[in-house]
CSV table of C-alpha atoms in Angstrom, one decimal:
chain,number,residue,atom,x,y,z
S,194,MET,CA,-36.2,-45.9,-54.3
S,195,ALA,CA,-37.1,-44.3,-57.7
S,196,THR,CA,-38.6,-41.0,-58.4
S,197,GLU,CA,-39.8,-39.7,-61.8
S,198,ILE,CA,-38.3,-36.4,-62.8
S,199,ALA,CA,-40.0,-35.8,-66.1
S,200,SER,CA,-42.4,-37.6,-68.5
S,201,ASP,CA,-42.3,-37.2,-72.2
S,202,GLY,CA,-44.8,-39.1,-74.3
S,203,PRO,CA,-46.2,-42.6,-74.0
S,204,ASP,CA,-44.3,-45.7,-73.0
S,205,LYS,CA,-42.1,-47.0,-75.8
S,206,LYS,CA,-41.9,-50.6,-76.8
S,207,ARG,CA,-39.2,-52.4,-74.9
S,208,GLY,CA,-36.6,-54.8,-76.3
S,209,HIS,CA,-33.2,-56.3,-75.8
S,210,LEU,CA,-31.6,-55.0,-72.6
S,211,ALA,CA,-27.8,-55.2,-72.5
S,212,ALA,CA,-25.5,-54.5,-69.5
S,213,LEU,CA,-22.4,-52.7,-70.7
S,214,VAL,CA,-19.3,-52.2,-68.6
S,215,LEU,CA,-16.7,-49.8,-70.0
S,216,ALA,CA,-13.2,-50.9,-69.1
S,217,ARG,CA,-10.4,-49.1,-70.9
S,218,GLY,CA,-6.8,-50.4,-70.4
S,219,GLY,CA,-5.3,-46.9,-70.2
S,220,SER,CA,-6.5,-45.7,-66.9
S,221,LYS,CA,-4.2,-42.9,-65.7
S,222,GLY,CA,-5.3,-42.7,-62.0
S,223,ILE,CA,-4.7,-46.4,-61.3
S,224,PRO,CA,-3.1,-48.4,-64.1
S,225,LEU,CA,-5.3,-51.3,-65.2
S,226,LYS,CA,-7.6,-50.4,-62.4
S,227,ASN,CA,-10.5,-52.5,-63.8
S,228,ILE,CA,-8.7,-55.8,-63.1
S,229,ARG,CA,-6.7,-54.9,-60.1
S,230,ARG,CA,-7.6,-57.1,-57.1
S,231,LEU,CA,-10.2,-55.7,-54.7
S,232,ALA,CA,-11.1,-57.9,-51.7
S,233,GLY,CA,-9.6,-60.9,-53.5
S,234,LYS,CA,-11.2,-60.5,-56.9
S,235,PRO,CA,-10.6,-58.3,-60.0
S,236,LEU,CA,-12.5,-55.0,-59.6
S,237,ILE,CA,-14.7,-55.6,-62.7
S,238,ALA,CA,-15.7,-59.0,-61.4
S,239,TRP,CA,-17.9,-57.5,-58.6
S,240,VAL,CA,-20.3,-55.7,-61.0
S,241,LEU,CA,-20.2,-58.5,-63.6
S,242,ARG,CA,-21.4,-61.0,-61.0
S,243,ALA,CA,-24.2,-58.6,-59.9
S,244,ALA,CA,-25.3,-58.0,-63.6
S,245,ILE,CA,-25.3,-61.7,-64.5
S,246,ASP,CA,-27.0,-62.9,-61.3
S,247,CYS,CA,-29.8,-60.4,-61.5
S,248,GLY,CA,-31.1,-62.3,-64.5
S,249,ARG,CA,-32.7,-59.3,-66.2
S,250,PHE,CA,-30.2,-58.6,-68.9
S,251,ASP,CA,-30.4,-60.3,-72.3
S,252,SER,CA,-26.7,-59.9,-72.6
S,253,VAL,CA,-23.8,-58.7,-70.5
S,254,TRP,CA,-20.8,-57.0,-72.2
S,255,VAL,CA,-17.5,-55.5,-71.4
S,256,SER,CA,-16.1,-52.9,-73.8
S,257,THR,CA,-12.4,-52.8,-73.7
S,258,ASP,CA,-9.2,-52.3,-75.7
S,259,HIS,CA,-7.0,-54.5,-73.6
S,260,ASP,CA,-6.2,-58.2,-73.8
S,261,GLU,CA,-5.9,-58.9,-70.1
S,262,ILE,CA,-9.2,-57.1,-69.4
S,263,GLU,CA,-10.8,-59.2,-72.1
S,264,LYS,CA,-9.5,-62.4,-70.5
S,265,VAL,CA,-10.9,-61.5,-67.1
S,266,ALA,CA,-14.2,-60.4,-68.5
S,267,LYS,CA,-14.7,-63.7,-70.3
S,268,GLN,CA,-13.6,-65.6,-67.1
S,269,TYR,CA,-16.5,-63.9,-65.2
S,270,GLY,CA,-19.1,-64.7,-67.8
S,271,ALA,CA,-19.3,-61.5,-69.9
S,272,LYS,CA,-19.1,-61.1,-73.7
S,273,VAL,CA,-16.5,-58.7,-75.0
S,274,HIS,CA,-16.7,-55.9,-77.5
S,275,ARG,CA,-13.3,-54.8,-78.7
S,276,ARG,CA,-13.6,-51.1,-79.0
S,277,SER,CA,-11.7,-49.1,-81.6
S,278,PRO,CA,-8.7,-46.9,-81.0
S,279,GLU,CA,-10.8,-43.9,-81.8
S,280,VAL,CA,-12.9,-44.4,-78.6
S,281,SER,CA,-10.0,-45.6,-76.4
S,282,GLN,CA,-8.4,-42.2,-75.9
S,283,ASP,CA,-8.1,-40.2,-72.7
S,284,THR,CA,-10.5,-37.6,-74.1
S,285,THR,CA,-13.1,-40.1,-75.2
S,286,SER,CA,-16.4,-39.8,-73.3
S,287,SER,CA,-18.5,-42.7,-72.0
S,288,LEU,CA,-21.3,-41.6,-74.3
S,289,GLN,CA,-19.1,-41.9,-77.4
S,290,THR,CA,-18.0,-45.4,-76.4
S,291,ILE,CA,-21.5,-46.6,-75.8
S,292,GLN,CA,-22.6,-45.1,-79.2
S,293,GLU,CA,-19.8,-47.1,-80.9
S,294,PHE,CA,-21.0,-50.3,-79.1
S,295,LEU,CA,-24.5,-49.8,-80.4
S,296,GLN,CA,-23.3,-49.3,-84.0
S,297,HIS,CA,-21.8,-52.9,-83.8
S,298,HIS,CA,-24.8,-54.4,-82.0
S,299,PRO,CA,-28.0,-53.5,-83.7
S,300,GLU,CA,-29.9,-56.1,-81.6
S,301,VAL,CA,-29.6,-54.0,-78.5
S,302,ASP,CA,-32.5,-51.7,-77.7
S,303,ILE,CA,-31.6,-50.5,-74.2
S,304,VAL,CA,-28.2,-50.1,-72.5
S,305,GLY,CA,-27.5,-50.4,-68.8
S,306,ASN,CA,-24.1,-48.7,-68.5
S,307,ILE,CA,-22.7,-50.1,-65.3
S,308,GLN,CA,-19.5,-48.6,-63.8
S,309,ALA,CA,-16.7,-51.1,-63.0
S,310,THR,CA,-15.7,-48.8,-60.1
S,311,SER,CA,-18.9,-49.4,-58.1
S,312,PRO,CA,-18.1,-52.8,-56.5
S,313,CYS,CA,-20.9,-52.8,-53.9
S,314,LEU,CA,-23.6,-52.9,-56.5
S,315,HIS,CA,-26.2,-55.7,-55.8
S,316,PRO,CA,-28.5,-57.6,-58.2
S,317,ARG,CA,-31.6,-56.4,-56.3
S,318,ASP,CA,-30.9,-52.8,-57.4
S,319,LEU,CA,-30.4,-53.8,-61.0
S,320,ILE,CA,-33.6,-55.8,-61.0
S,321,LYS,CA,-35.6,-52.8,-59.8
S,322,VAL,CA,-34.1,-50.5,-62.4
S,323,ALA,CA,-34.6,-53.1,-65.2
S,324,ASP,CA,-38.3,-53.3,-64.2
S,325,MET,CA,-38.5,-49.5,-64.4
S,326,ILE,CA,-37.1,-49.6,-68.0
S,327,GLN,CA,-38.9,-52.7,-69.2
S,328,SER,CA,-42.2,-52.6,-67.4
S,329,GLN,CA,-42.8,-49.0,-66.3
S,330,GLY,CA,-41.7,-47.4,-69.6
S,331,TYR,CA,-38.9,-45.1,-68.4
S,332,ASP,CA,-36.5,-44.0,-71.1
S,333,SER,CA,-33.6,-43.4,-68.8
S,334,VAL,CA,-32.8,-44.1,-65.2
S,335,PHE,CA,-29.6,-43.2,-63.3
S,336,SER,CA,-28.3,-43.9,-59.8
S,337,VAL,CA,-28.0,-41.3,-57.0
S,338,VAL,CA,-27.1,-41.3,-53.3
S,339,ARG,CA,-28.3,-38.9,-50.6
S,340,HIS,CA,-25.8,-36.7,-48.8
S,341,HIS,CA,-26.2,-34.4,-45.9
S,342,LEU,CA,-23.4,-32.0,-46.8
S,343,PHE,CA,-23.4,-28.2,-46.2
S,344,ARG,CA,-22.2,-26.4,-49.4
S,345,TRP,CA,-20.4,-23.1,-49.5
S,346,LYS,CA,-19.8,-20.8,-52.4
S,347,GLU,CA,-16.3,-21.0,-53.8
S,348,VAL,CA,-14.5,-17.6,-53.8
S,349,LYS,CA,-11.1,-16.2,-54.6
S,350,GLY,CA,-8.8,-14.6,-52.1
S,351,GLY,CA,-10.2,-11.6,-50.3
S,352,GLU,CA,-13.8,-12.3,-51.3
S,353,LEU,CA,-16.5,-13.3,-48.9
S,354,THR,CA,-18.1,-16.7,-49.1
S,355,ALA,CA,-21.7,-17.6,-48.5
S,356,ALA,CA,-23.7,-20.8,-47.7
S,357,GLU,CA,-25.4,-22.3,-50.7
S,358,ASN,CA,-27.9,-24.9,-49.3
S,359,PHE,CA,-28.5,-23.9,-45.7
S,360,ASN,CA,-28.8,-21.0,-43.3
S,361,PRO,CA,-25.6,-20.8,-41.0
S,362,ALA,CA,-27.7,-18.9,-38.4
S,363,CYS,CA,-30.0,-21.9,-38.2
S,364,ARG,CA,-28.0,-25.0,-39.0
S,365,PRO,CA,-30.4,-27.9,-39.5
S,366,ARG,CA,-29.9,-31.2,-37.6
S,367,ARG,CA,-29.3,-34.2,-39.8
S,368,GLN,CA,-32.6,-35.8,-38.7
S,369,ASP,CA,-34.5,-32.5,-39.6
S,370,TRP,CA,-33.1,-32.3,-43.2
S,371,ASN,CA,-33.7,-34.6,-46.1
S,372,GLY,CA,-30.3,-33.8,-47.6
S,373,GLU,CA,-29.6,-33.7,-51.3
S,374,LEU,CA,-29.3,-36.2,-54.1
S,375,TYR,CA,-26.1,-36.6,-56.0
S,376,GLU,CA,-25.2,-38.8,-58.9
S,377,ASN,CA,-23.0,-41.6,-57.7
S,378,GLY,CA,-22.0,-42.9,-61.1
S,379,SER,CA,-23.0,-46.5,-60.4
S,380,PHE,CA,-25.1,-46.9,-63.5
S,381,TYR,CA,-26.9,-45.1,-66.3
S,382,PHE,CA,-29.7,-46.9,-68.2
S,383,ALA,CA,-31.0,-45.4,-71.5
S,384,THR,CA,-32.7,-46.4,-74.7
S,385,ARG,CA,-31.0,-46.7,-78.0
S,386,GLU,CA,-33.0,-43.7,-79.3
S,387,LEU,CA,-31.7,-41.4,-76.6
S,388,ILE,CA,-28.1,-42.6,-76.9
S,389,THR,CA,-28.1,-42.2,-80.6
S,390,LYS,CA,-29.2,-38.6,-80.1
S,391,GLY,CA,-26.2,-38.0,-77.8
S,392,LEU,CA,-28.2,-38.2,-74.5
S,393,LEU,CA,-28.1,-40.5,-71.5
S,394,GLN,CA,-30.6,-38.6,-69.4
S,395,ASP,CA,-33.8,-37.4,-71.1
S,396,GLY,CA,-37.3,-38.5,-72.1
S,397,LYS,CA,-39.3,-40.1,-69.4
S,398,LEU,CA,-36.5,-39.8,-66.8
S,399,ALA,CA,-36.1,-41.1,-63.3
S,400,TYR,CA,-33.4,-41.5,-60.6
S,401,TYR,CA,-32.8,-44.6,-58.5
S,402,GLU,CA,-31.6,-43.9,-55.0
S,403,MET,CA,-29.0,-46.3,-53.6
S,404,LYS,CA,-28.3,-46.6,-49.9
S,405,PRO,CA,-25.0,-44.9,-48.9
S,406,GLU,CA,-23.4,-48.2,-47.7
S,407,TYR,CA,-23.7,-49.6,-51.3
S,408,SER,CA,-22.6,-46.4,-53.0
S,409,VAL,CA,-18.9,-46.9,-53.5
S,410,ASP,CA,-16.8,-45.3,-56.2
S,411,ILE,CA,-13.0,-45.8,-56.8
S,412,ASP,CA,-11.2,-43.1,-58.6
S,413,VAL,CA,-7.7,-42.8,-57.1
S,414,ASP,CA,-5.4,-45.0,-55.0
S,415,ILE,CA,-6.6,-43.5,-51.7
S,416,ASP,CA,-10.1,-44.8,-52.4
S,417,TRP,CA,-8.9,-48.4,-52.6
S,418,PRO,CA,-8.4,-49.4,-49.0
S,419,ILE,CA,-11.7,-47.8,-48.0
S,420,ALA,CA,-13.5,-49.5,-50.9
S,421,GLU,CA,-12.0,-52.8,-49.9
S,422,GLN,CA,-13.4,-52.6,-46.4
S,423,ARG,CA,-16.8,-51.6,-47.7
S,424,VAL,CA,-16.9,-54.5,-50.1
S,425,LYS,CA,-16.0,-57.0,-47.4
S,426,ARG,CA,-18.9,-55.7,-45.4
S,427,TYR,CA,-21.5,-54.8,-48.1
S,428,GLY,CA,-20.4,-56.4,-51.3
S,429,TYR,CA,-22.4,-59.0,-53.3
S,430,PHE,CA,-20.7,-62.4,-53.0
S,431,GLY,CA,-23.1,-64.6,-54.9
S,432,LYS,CA,-26.7,-66.0,-54.9
S,433,ASN,CA,-26.6,-68.4,-52.0
S,434,PRO,CA,-25.7,-67.6,-48.4
S,435,THR,CA,-22.3,-69.0,-47.4
S,436,VAL,CA,-22.3,-72.1,-45.1
S,437,VAL,CA,-18.9,-73.5,-44.4
S,438,LYS,CA,-18.6,-76.6,-42.3
S,439,LEU,CA,-15.1,-77.8,-43.5
S,440,LEU,CA,-12.0,-76.0,-44.5
S,441,VAL,CA,-9.4,-78.1,-46.4
S,442,CYS,CA,-6.0,-76.4,-46.7
S,443,THR,CA,-2.9,-77.5,-48.6
S,444,ILE,CA,0.1,-77.6,-46.4
S,445,ASP,CA,2.8,-76.9,-49.1
S,446,GLY,CA,2.5,-73.4,-50.3
S,447,CYS,CA,-0.4,-72.3,-48.1
S,448,LEU,CA,0.4,-73.2,-44.5
S,449,THR,CA,4.1,-73.0,-45.5
S,450,ASP,CA,5.9,-70.9,-48.1
S,451,GLY,CA,6.6,-74.1,-50.1
S,452,ARG,CA,10.2,-74.3,-49.1
S,453,VAL,CA,11.8,-77.2,-47.3
S,454,TYR,CA,14.9,-76.7,-45.1
S,455,VAL,CA,17.1,-79.8,-45.0
S,456,ASN,CA,19.9,-80.8,-42.6
S,457,GLN,CA,21.6,-84.2,-42.2
S,458,GLU,CA,18.7,-85.8,-40.3
S,459,HIS,CA,15.5,-83.8,-40.8
S,460,GLU,CA,13.4,-81.7,-43.1
S,461,LEU,CA,12.2,-78.5,-41.6
S,462,ILE,CA,9.4,-76.2,-42.6
S,463,SER,CA,8.2,-72.9,-41.2
S,464,TYR,CA,4.7,-71.5,-40.8
S,465,SER,CA,3.1,-68.3,-39.5
S,466,LEU,CA,1.6,-68.0,-36.0
S,467,ARG,CA,-0.9,-65.6,-37.6
S,468,ASP,CA,-2.2,-68.5,-39.6
S,469,VAL,CA,-2.6,-70.5,-36.5
S,470,ASP,CA,-4.7,-67.7,-35.0
S,471,GLY,CA,-6.9,-67.7,-38.2
S,472,ILE,CA,-7.4,-71.5,-37.9
S,473,ARG,CA,-8.4,-71.1,-34.2
S,474,MET,CA,-11.0,-68.4,-35.2
S,475,LEU,CA,-12.6,-70.9,-37.7
S,476,LEU,CA,-12.6,-73.6,-35.1
S,477,ASP,CA,-14.4,-71.3,-32.7
S,478,LYS,CA,-17.1,-70.9,-35.4
S,479,ASP,CA,-17.5,-74.7,-35.5
S,480,VAL,CA,-15.7,-75.0,-38.9
S,481,ASN,CA,-13.7,-78.3,-39.1
S,482,VAL,CA,-10.2,-77.8,-40.4
S,483,ARG,CA,-8.2,-80.4,-42.3
S,484,PHE,CA,-4.7,-80.3,-43.9
S,485,ILE,CA,-3.6,-82.1,-47.1
S,486,SER,CA,-0.3,-82.7,-48.8
S,487,GLU,CA,1.1,-84.6,-51.7
S,488,ARG,CA,4.3,-85.1,-49.8
S,489,ASP,CA,5.2,-87.4,-46.9
S,490,ILE,CA,4.4,-85.0,-44.0
S,491,SER,CA,4.9,-86.1,-40.4
S,492,PRO,CA,1.7,-86.1,-38.3
S,493,SER,CA,3.8,-84.3,-35.7
S,494,LEU,CA,3.5,-81.2,-37.8
S,495,VAL,CA,-0.1,-80.7,-36.9
S,496,SER,CA,0.4,-81.8,-33.3
S,497,ASN,CA,3.0,-79.1,-33.0
S,498,LEU,CA,0.4,-76.6,-34.1
S,499,ASN,CA,-1.6,-77.6,-30.9
S,500,LEU,CA,-4.8,-77.6,-32.9
S,501,PRO,CA,-7.5,-80.3,-33.3
S,502,CYS,CA,-6.9,-80.7,-37.0
S,503,LEU,CA,-6.4,-83.8,-39.1
S,504,ILE,CA,-3.9,-84.3,-41.9
S,505,LYS,CA,-3.6,-86.5,-45.0
S,506,ALA,CA,-0.2,-87.0,-46.5
S,507,ASN,CA,1.0,-88.6,-49.7
S,508,VAL,CA,-2.3,-87.7,-51.4
S,509,SER,CA,-2.3,-88.2,-55.1
S,510,HIS,CA,-6.1,-87.5,-55.6
S,511,LYS,CA,-7.1,-84.5,-53.5
S,512,LYS,CA,-10.7,-84.6,-54.6
S,513,GLU,CA,-11.1,-88.1,-53.2
S,514,ALA,CA,-9.5,-87.2,-49.9
S,515,VAL,CA,-11.8,-84.2,-49.4
S,516,GLU,CA,-14.9,-86.2,-50.2
S,517,GLN,CA,-13.8,-88.9,-47.7
S,518,TRP,CA,-13.7,-86.2,-45.0
S,519,MET,CA,-17.1,-84.9,-46.2
S,520,ASP,CA,-18.6,-88.4,-45.8
S,521,GLU,CA,-17.1,-88.6,-42.3
S,522,LEU,CA,-18.6,-85.3,-41.3
S,523,GLY,CA,-22.0,-86.0,-43.0
S,524,LEU,CA,-21.6,-83.2,-45.6
S,525,SER,CA,-23.6,-83.8,-48.7
S,526,SER,CA,-22.4,-80.9,-50.9
S,527,TRP,CA,-19.2,-79.2,-51.8
S,528,SER,CA,-21.0,-75.9,-51.2
S,529,GLN,CA,-20.3,-76.5,-47.5
S,530,VAL,CA,-16.6,-76.8,-48.1
S,531,ALA,CA,-14.0,-74.1,-48.2
S,532,TYR,CA,-10.7,-75.0,-49.9
S,533,MET,CA,-7.4,-73.2,-50.0
S,534,GLY,CA,-4.8,-74.3,-52.5
S,535,CYS,CA,-2.0,-72.9,-54.6
S,536,SER,CA,-0.9,-75.4,-57.2
S,537,TYR,CA,-2.2,-77.0,-60.4
S,538,SER,CA,-3.2,-80.1,-58.4
S,539,ASP,CA,-5.6,-77.9,-56.4
S,540,VAL,CA,-7.5,-76.5,-59.3
S,541,GLU,CA,-10.2,-79.2,-59.4
S,542,CYS,CA,-11.0,-78.8,-55.7
S,543,LEU,CA,-10.9,-75.0,-55.9
S,544,LYS,CA,-13.6,-75.2,-58.7
S,545,LEU,CA,-15.8,-77.5,-56.7
S,546,ALA,CA,-15.6,-75.8,-53.3
S,547,GLY,CA,-18.4,-73.4,-52.3
S,548,THR,CA,-15.7,-71.0,-51.0
S,549,CYS,CA,-12.2,-71.1,-52.4
S,550,GLY,CA,-9.0,-69.1,-51.7
S,551,VAL,CA,-5.4,-68.9,-52.8
S,552,PRO,CA,-2.3,-67.2,-51.5
S,553,ALA,CA,-0.9,-64.2,-53.4
S,554,ASP,CA,1.9,-66.4,-54.9
S,555,ALA,CA,-0.4,-69.2,-56.1
S,556,CYS,CA,0.0,-70.5,-59.7
S,557,THR,CA,-2.0,-68.7,-62.4
S,558,ALA,CA,-4.4,-71.6,-62.9
S,559,ALA,CA,-5.3,-71.6,-59.2
S,560,LYS,CA,-5.9,-67.8,-59.3
S,561,MET,CA,-8.2,-68.2,-62.3
S,562,THR,CA,-10.8,-70.3,-60.4
S,563,ASP,CA,-12.9,-67.4,-59.1
S,564,SER,CA,-11.0,-67.7,-55.8
S,565,PHE,CA,-10.5,-65.2,-53.1
S,566,VAL,CA,-6.9,-64.1,-53.8
S,567,CYS,CA,-5.1,-63.2,-50.6
S,568,GLN,CA,-2.7,-60.2,-50.4
S,569,HIS,CA,-0.2,-62.4,-48.4
S,570,GLY,CA,1.8,-65.3,-49.7
S,571,GLY,CA,1.8,-68.9,-48.4
S,572,GLY,CA,3.3,-69.2,-45.0
S,573,TYR,CA,3.0,-65.5,-44.4
S,574,GLY,CA,-0.5,-65.0,-43.2
S,575,ALA,CA,-2.6,-66.1,-46.2
S,576,ILE,CA,-4.6,-68.6,-44.1
S,577,GLN,CA,-5.5,-65.9,-41.6
S,578,GLU,CA,-6.6,-63.6,-44.3
S,579,PHE,CA,-8.8,-66.3,-45.9
S,580,ALA,CA,-10.2,-67.2,-42.5
S,581,ASP,CA,-11.2,-63.6,-42.0
S,582,HIS,CA,-12.9,-63.7,-45.3
S,583,ILE,CA,-14.8,-66.9,-44.4
S,584,ILE,CA,-15.9,-65.4,-41.1
S,585,THR,CA,-17.1,-62.2,-42.7
S,586,LEU,CA,-19.3,-64.3,-45.1
S,587,LEU,CA,-20.7,-66.4,-42.3
S,588,GLU,CA,-21.5,-63.4,-40.0
S,589,THR,CA,-23.1,-61.4,-42.7
S,590,GLY,CA,-25.1,-64.3,-44.2
S,591,ARG,CA,-23.7,-63.9,-47.7
């Protein structure tokens, strides 16, 4: 929902629209907050995916001063502007950083400054705002959320307070009060002309109202677990609804912790009963589950799990093994496959799978495949965590 606040002059000629995410490495509240994992992905990845998938930006940029943030930004499809030390200080404003970006990129006519700390942002909102700027002639648009909060005047000790936005003698019911609009910091769009003048909100100005469930902001650590639950329920996970018919999971390092216990006669491994519960949940959702290993694993392992799952051992080409199962199940596309792996030999399948996950202790190459990164390690509940993620995607149609 958008509402015009003021109009100043005729519509201006539109031009190159750039999305810009500011991601300084020196965050004091949460160190390296912008690439900390939230619901299995770096925080910044959520808004970059929304910006790229909306298809309305001529370019998508991350302004940073940190090597690791640059690496993650490029992994998720953004261009990188290395900001100068002068605009990387604790006291530097967002406006100053955007101005410096424009000095180095004369091709940009309009900037959509998107906050990395708003992980529930969806492409549909960005599409509507881009149309307001490009087609309806607004010079600046910013995001707001509606709150129904009673405000009281702040006073010092001994003074009397007073209500500021309601009458205490006649407190309105929520359904009888429209509430108030507050900036939620999700995004600020403005033309080059305004930003050069030192303004983000001026000219032909409008707000864009976001729904409360998508209005999430992360500032301090206490916000993190709340945001994680909101993202799992309301976040944007990609263009196509998730359809999972088959989960293929590596035994060594996912079902187990990757260790083998050896006595004089047998090899022993351990697994988590929580993971067994997760597999049962997927089976109840009509998801076929298969296990794969590069080692010689006894078929009795899966039979001991008491689950109707198949296993392939001594596998040297995991992609071929998965595609054989796909043929048996009549699956024509990897988009219907979920894959969980942890090692370098899993990378190819992780990249192909429509839904992919890795345990917390997976190798770096596996984690860099746009996978859902679990908080638990292999053999300690990672499969259950990934199963919960898959079920959330299936139930919410994402």
